PDB file of C-alpha atoms in Angstrom:
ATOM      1  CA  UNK A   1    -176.383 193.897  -8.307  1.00 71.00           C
ATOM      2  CA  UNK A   2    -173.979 195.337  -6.081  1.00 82.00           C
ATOM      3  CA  UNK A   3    -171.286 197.267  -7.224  1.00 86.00           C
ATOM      4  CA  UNK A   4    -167.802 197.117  -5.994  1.00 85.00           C
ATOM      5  CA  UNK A   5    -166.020 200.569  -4.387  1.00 91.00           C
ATOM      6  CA  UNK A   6    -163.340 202.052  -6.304  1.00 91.00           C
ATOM      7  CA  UNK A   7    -161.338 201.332  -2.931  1.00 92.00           C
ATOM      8  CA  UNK A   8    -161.535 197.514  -2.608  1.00 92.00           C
ATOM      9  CA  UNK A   9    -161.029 197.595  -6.512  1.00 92.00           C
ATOM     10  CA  UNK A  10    -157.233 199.368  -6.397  1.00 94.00           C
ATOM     11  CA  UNK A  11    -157.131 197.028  -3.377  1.00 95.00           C
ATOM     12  CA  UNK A  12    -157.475 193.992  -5.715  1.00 94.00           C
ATOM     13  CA  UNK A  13    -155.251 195.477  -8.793  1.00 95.00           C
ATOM     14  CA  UNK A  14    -152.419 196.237  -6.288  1.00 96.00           C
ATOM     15  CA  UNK A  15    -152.534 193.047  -4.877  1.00 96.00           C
ATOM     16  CA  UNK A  16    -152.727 191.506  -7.868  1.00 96.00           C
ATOM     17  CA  UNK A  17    -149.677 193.515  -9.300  1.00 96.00           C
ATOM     18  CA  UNK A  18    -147.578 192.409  -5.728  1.00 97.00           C
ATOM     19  CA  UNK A  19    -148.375 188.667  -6.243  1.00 96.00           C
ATOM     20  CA  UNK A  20    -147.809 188.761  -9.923  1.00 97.00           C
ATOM     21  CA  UNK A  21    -144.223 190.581  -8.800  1.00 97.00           C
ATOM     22  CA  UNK A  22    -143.578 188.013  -6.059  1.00 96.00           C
ATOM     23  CA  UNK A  23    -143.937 185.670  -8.684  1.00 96.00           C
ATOM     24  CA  UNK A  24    -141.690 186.895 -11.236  1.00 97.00           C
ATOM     25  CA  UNK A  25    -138.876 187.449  -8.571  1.00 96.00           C
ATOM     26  CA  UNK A  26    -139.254 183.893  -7.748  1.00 96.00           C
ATOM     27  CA  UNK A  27    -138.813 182.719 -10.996  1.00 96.00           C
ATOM     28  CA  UNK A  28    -135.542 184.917 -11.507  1.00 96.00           C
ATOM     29  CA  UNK A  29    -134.417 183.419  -8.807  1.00 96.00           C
ATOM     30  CA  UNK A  30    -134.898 180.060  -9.545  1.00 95.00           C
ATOM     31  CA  UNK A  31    -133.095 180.533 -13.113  1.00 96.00           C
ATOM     32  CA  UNK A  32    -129.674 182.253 -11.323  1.00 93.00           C
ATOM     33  CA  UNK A  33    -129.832 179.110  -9.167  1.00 94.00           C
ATOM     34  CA  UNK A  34    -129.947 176.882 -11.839  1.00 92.00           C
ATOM     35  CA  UNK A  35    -127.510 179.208 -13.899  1.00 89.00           C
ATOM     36  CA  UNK A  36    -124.917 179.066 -10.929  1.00 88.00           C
ATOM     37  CA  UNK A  37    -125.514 175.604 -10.479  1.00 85.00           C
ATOM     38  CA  UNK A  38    -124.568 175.184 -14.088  1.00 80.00           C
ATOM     39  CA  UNK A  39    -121.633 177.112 -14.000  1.00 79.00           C
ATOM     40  CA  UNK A  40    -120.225 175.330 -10.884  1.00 78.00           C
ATOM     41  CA  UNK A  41    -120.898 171.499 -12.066  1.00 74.00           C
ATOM     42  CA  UNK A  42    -119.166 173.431 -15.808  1.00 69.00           C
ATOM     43  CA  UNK A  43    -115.618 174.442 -13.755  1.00 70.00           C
ATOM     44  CA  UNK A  44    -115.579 171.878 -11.489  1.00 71.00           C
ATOM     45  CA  UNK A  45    -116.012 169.303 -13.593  1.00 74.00           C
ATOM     46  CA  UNK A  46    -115.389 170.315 -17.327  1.00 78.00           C
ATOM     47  CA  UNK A  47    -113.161 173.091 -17.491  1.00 80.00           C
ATOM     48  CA  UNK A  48    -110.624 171.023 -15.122  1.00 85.00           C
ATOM     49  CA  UNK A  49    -110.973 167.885 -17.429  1.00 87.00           C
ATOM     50  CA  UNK A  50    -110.338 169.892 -20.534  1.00 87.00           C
ATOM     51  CA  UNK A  51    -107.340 171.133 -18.683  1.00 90.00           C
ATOM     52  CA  UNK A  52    -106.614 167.406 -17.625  1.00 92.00           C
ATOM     53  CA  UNK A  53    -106.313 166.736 -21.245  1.00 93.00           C
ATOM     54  CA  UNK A  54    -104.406 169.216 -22.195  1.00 94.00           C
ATOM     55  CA  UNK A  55    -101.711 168.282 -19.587  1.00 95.00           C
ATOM     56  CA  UNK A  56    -101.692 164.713 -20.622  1.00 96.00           C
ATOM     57  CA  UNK A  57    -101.001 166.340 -24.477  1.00 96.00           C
ATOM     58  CA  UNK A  58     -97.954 168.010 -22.934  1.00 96.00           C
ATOM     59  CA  UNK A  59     -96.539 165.009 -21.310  1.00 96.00           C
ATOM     60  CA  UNK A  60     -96.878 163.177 -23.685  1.00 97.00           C
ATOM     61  CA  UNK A  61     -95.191 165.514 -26.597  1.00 96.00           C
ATOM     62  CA  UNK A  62     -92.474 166.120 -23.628  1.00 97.00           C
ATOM     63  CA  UNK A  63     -92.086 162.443 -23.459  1.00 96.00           C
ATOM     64  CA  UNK A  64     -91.573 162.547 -27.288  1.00 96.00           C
ATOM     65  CA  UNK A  65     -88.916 164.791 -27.143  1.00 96.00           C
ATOM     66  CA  UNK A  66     -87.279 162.982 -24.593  1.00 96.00           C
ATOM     67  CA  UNK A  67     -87.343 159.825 -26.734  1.00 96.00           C
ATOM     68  CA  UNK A  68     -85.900 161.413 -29.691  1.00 95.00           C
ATOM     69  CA  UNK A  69     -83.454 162.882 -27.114  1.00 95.00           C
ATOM     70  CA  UNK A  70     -82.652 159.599 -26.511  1.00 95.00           C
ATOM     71  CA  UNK A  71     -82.883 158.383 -29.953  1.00 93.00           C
ATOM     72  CA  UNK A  72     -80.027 161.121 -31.149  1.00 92.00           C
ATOM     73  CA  UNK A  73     -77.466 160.727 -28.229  1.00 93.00           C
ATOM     74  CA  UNK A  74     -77.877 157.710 -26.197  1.00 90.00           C
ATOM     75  CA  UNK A  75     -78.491 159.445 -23.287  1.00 92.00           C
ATOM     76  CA  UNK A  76     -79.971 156.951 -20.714  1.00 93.00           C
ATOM     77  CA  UNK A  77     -81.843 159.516 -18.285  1.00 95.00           C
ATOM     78  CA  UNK A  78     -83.734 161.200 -21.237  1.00 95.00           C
ATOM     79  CA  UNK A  79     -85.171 157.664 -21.791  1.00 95.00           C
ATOM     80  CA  UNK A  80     -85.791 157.339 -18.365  1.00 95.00           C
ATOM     81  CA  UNK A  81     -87.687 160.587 -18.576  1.00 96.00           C
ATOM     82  CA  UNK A  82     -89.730 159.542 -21.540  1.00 96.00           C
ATOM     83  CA  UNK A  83     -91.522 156.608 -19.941  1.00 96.00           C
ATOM     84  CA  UNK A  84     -92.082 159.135 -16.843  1.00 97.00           C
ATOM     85  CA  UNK A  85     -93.749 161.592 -18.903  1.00 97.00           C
ATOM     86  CA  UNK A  86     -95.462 158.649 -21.217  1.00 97.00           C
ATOM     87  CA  UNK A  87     -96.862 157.441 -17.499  1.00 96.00           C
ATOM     88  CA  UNK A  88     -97.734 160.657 -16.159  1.00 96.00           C
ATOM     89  CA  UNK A  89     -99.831 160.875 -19.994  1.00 96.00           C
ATOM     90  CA  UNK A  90    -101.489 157.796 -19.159  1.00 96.00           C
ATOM     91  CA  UNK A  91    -102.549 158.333 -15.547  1.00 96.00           C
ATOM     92  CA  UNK A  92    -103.858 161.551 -16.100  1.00 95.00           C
ATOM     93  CA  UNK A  93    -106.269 160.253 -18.914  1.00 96.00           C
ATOM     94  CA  UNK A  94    -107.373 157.380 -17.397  1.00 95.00           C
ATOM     95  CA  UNK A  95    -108.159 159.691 -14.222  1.00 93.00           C
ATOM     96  CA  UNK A  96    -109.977 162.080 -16.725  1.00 93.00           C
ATOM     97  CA  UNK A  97    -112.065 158.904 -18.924  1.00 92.00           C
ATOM     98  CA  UNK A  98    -113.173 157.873 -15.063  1.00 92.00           C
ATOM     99  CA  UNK A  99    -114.216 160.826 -14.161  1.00 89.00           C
ATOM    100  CA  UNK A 100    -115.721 161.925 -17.202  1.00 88.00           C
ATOM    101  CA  UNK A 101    -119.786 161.737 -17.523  1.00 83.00           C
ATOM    102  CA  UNK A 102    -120.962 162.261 -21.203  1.00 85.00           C
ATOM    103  CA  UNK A 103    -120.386 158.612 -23.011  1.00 89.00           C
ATOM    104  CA  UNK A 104    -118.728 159.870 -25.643  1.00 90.00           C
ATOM    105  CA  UNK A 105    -116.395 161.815 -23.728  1.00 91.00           C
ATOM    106  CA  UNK A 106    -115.979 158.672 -21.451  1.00 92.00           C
ATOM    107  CA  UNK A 107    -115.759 156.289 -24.843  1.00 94.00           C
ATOM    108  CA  UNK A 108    -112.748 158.586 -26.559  1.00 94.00           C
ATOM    109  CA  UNK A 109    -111.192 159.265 -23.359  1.00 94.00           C
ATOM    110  CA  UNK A 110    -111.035 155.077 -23.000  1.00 95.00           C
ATOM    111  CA  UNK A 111    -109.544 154.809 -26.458  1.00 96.00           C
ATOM    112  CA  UNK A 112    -107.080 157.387 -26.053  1.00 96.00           C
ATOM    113  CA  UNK A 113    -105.956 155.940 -22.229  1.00 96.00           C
ATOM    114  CA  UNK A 114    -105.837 152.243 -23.887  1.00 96.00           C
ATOM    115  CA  UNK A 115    -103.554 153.855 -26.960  1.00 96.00           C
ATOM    116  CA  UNK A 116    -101.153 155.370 -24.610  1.00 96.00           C
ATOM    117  CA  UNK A 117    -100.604 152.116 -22.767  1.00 96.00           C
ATOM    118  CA  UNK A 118     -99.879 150.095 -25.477  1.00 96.00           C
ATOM    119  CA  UNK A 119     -97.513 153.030 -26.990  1.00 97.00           C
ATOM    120  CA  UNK A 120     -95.761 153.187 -23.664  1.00 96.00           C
ATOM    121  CA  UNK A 121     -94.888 149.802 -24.329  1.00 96.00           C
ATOM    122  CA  UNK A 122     -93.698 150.052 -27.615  1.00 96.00           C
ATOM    123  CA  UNK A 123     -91.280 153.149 -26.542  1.00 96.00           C
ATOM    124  CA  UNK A 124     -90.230 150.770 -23.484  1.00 95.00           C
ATOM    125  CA  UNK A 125     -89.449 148.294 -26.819  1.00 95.00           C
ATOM    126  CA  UNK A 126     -87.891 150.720 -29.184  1.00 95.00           C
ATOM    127  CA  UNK A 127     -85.544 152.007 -26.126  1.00 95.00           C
ATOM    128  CA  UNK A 128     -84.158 148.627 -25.489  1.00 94.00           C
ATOM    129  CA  UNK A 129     -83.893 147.844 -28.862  1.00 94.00           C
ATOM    130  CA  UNK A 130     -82.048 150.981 -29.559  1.00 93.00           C
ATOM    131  CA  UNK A 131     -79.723 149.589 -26.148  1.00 92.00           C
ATOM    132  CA  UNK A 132     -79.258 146.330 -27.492  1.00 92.00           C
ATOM    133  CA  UNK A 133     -78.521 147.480 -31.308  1.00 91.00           C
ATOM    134  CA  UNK A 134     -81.122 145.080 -32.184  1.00 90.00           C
ATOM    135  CA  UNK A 135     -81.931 144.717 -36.137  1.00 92.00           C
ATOM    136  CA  UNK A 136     -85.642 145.374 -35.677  1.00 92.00           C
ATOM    137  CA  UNK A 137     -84.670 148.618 -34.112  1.00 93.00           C
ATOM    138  CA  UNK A 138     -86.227 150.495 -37.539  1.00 93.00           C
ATOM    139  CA  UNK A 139     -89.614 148.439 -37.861  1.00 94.00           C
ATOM    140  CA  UNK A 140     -89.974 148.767 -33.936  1.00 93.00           C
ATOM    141  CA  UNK A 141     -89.693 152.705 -34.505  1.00 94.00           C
ATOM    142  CA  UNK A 142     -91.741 152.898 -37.783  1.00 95.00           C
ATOM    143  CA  UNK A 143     -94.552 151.565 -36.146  1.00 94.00           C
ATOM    144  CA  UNK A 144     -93.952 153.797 -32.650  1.00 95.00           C
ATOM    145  CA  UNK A 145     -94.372 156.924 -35.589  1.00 94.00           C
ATOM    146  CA  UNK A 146     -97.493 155.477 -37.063  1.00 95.00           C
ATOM    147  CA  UNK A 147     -98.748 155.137 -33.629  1.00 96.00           C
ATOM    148  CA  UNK A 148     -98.020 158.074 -32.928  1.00 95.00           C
ATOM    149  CA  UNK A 149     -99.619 160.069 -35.454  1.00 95.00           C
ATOM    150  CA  UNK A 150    -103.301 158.043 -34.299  1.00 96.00           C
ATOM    151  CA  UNK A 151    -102.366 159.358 -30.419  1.00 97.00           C
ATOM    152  CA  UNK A 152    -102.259 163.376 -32.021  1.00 95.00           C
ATOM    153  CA  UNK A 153    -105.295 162.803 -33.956  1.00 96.00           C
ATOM    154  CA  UNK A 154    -106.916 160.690 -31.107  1.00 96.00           C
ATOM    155  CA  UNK A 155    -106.088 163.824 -28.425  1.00 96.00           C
ATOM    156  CA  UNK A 156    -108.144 166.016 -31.046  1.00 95.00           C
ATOM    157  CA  UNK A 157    -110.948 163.496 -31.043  1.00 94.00           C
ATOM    158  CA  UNK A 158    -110.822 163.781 -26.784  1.00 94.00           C
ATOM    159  CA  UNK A 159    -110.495 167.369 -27.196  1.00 92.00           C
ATOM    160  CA  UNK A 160    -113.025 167.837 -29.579  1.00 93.00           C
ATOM    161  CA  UNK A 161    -115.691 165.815 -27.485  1.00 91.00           C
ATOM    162  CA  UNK A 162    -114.603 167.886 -24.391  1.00 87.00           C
ATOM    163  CA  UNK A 163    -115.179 171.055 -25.973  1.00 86.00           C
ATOM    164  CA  UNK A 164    -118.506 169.763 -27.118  1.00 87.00           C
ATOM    165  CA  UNK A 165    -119.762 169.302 -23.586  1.00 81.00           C
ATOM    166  CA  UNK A 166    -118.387 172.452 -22.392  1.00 76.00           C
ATOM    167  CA  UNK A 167    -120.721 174.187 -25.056  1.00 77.00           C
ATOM    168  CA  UNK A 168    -124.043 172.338 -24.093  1.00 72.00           C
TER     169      UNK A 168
END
């Protein structure tokens, strides 16, 4: 049996040491690709729904204080500026449920756009009611607080999804 020279055996350790490197850099590589792929789809896509959300919160509480602007001094163009902010709420969360790609994500963000609509409406109702000095004035606005109170907690349940997909 032949025996192999010391040189073509370094030869064959090296070269196996540069193809075992070449193959490590590779698969670095591929992981920071994936990583920055990750981290792009995350602030394209989550980060600026989260923020979406958040927006639609504000308008919605500014809309609030408009209507109890309203509410206290009759002043017409702070009701006007409720249902702006109320409709800004609502476009922005029905923008952020359609564009939203985890189901449950999609499935609160649905519930929260379809509770805002329907509130909306019953502002629209308690405003002219409050106009008109109609008698069901107070159940109109007992039931716009109620609602209320299942908006807040149903913006937690949106937010709370959200931040669960940002942390996957």
């Amino acid at each position: 049996m032949k025996r192999i020279t010391i040189r073509m055996q370094l030869i064959g350790i090296f070269s196996l040491a540069i193809v075992l490197l070449v193959v490590l850099v590779c698969g670095i590589m591929y992981q920071f690709e994936t990583a920055t792929d990750n981290y792009k789809d995350m602030l394209s896509g989550t980060v600026e729904r989260t923020i979406t959300v958040q927006k639609s919160k504000s308008d919605f509480h500014a809309g609030l204080s408009s209507v109890r602007g309203f509410l206290g001094y009759s002043d017409e163009t702070l009701a006007i500026a409720a249902i702006d902010d109320f409709s800004k709420s609502v476009k922005a969360i029905k923008g952020f449920a359609a564009e939203a790609t985890a189901p449950g994500v999609k499935r609160e963000g649905e519930k929260l756009a379809e509770l805002l609509a329907s509130y909306t409406e019953e502002i629209k109702a308690v405003i002219n009611a409050k106009k008109r000095n109609d008698p069901s004035f107070s159940a109109l606005l007992d039931s716009a607080k109620q609602k209320t109170a299942i908006i807040d907690s149903q913006f937690e349940a949106v937010a709370k999804a959200q931040e669960t997909v940002l942390h996957e």
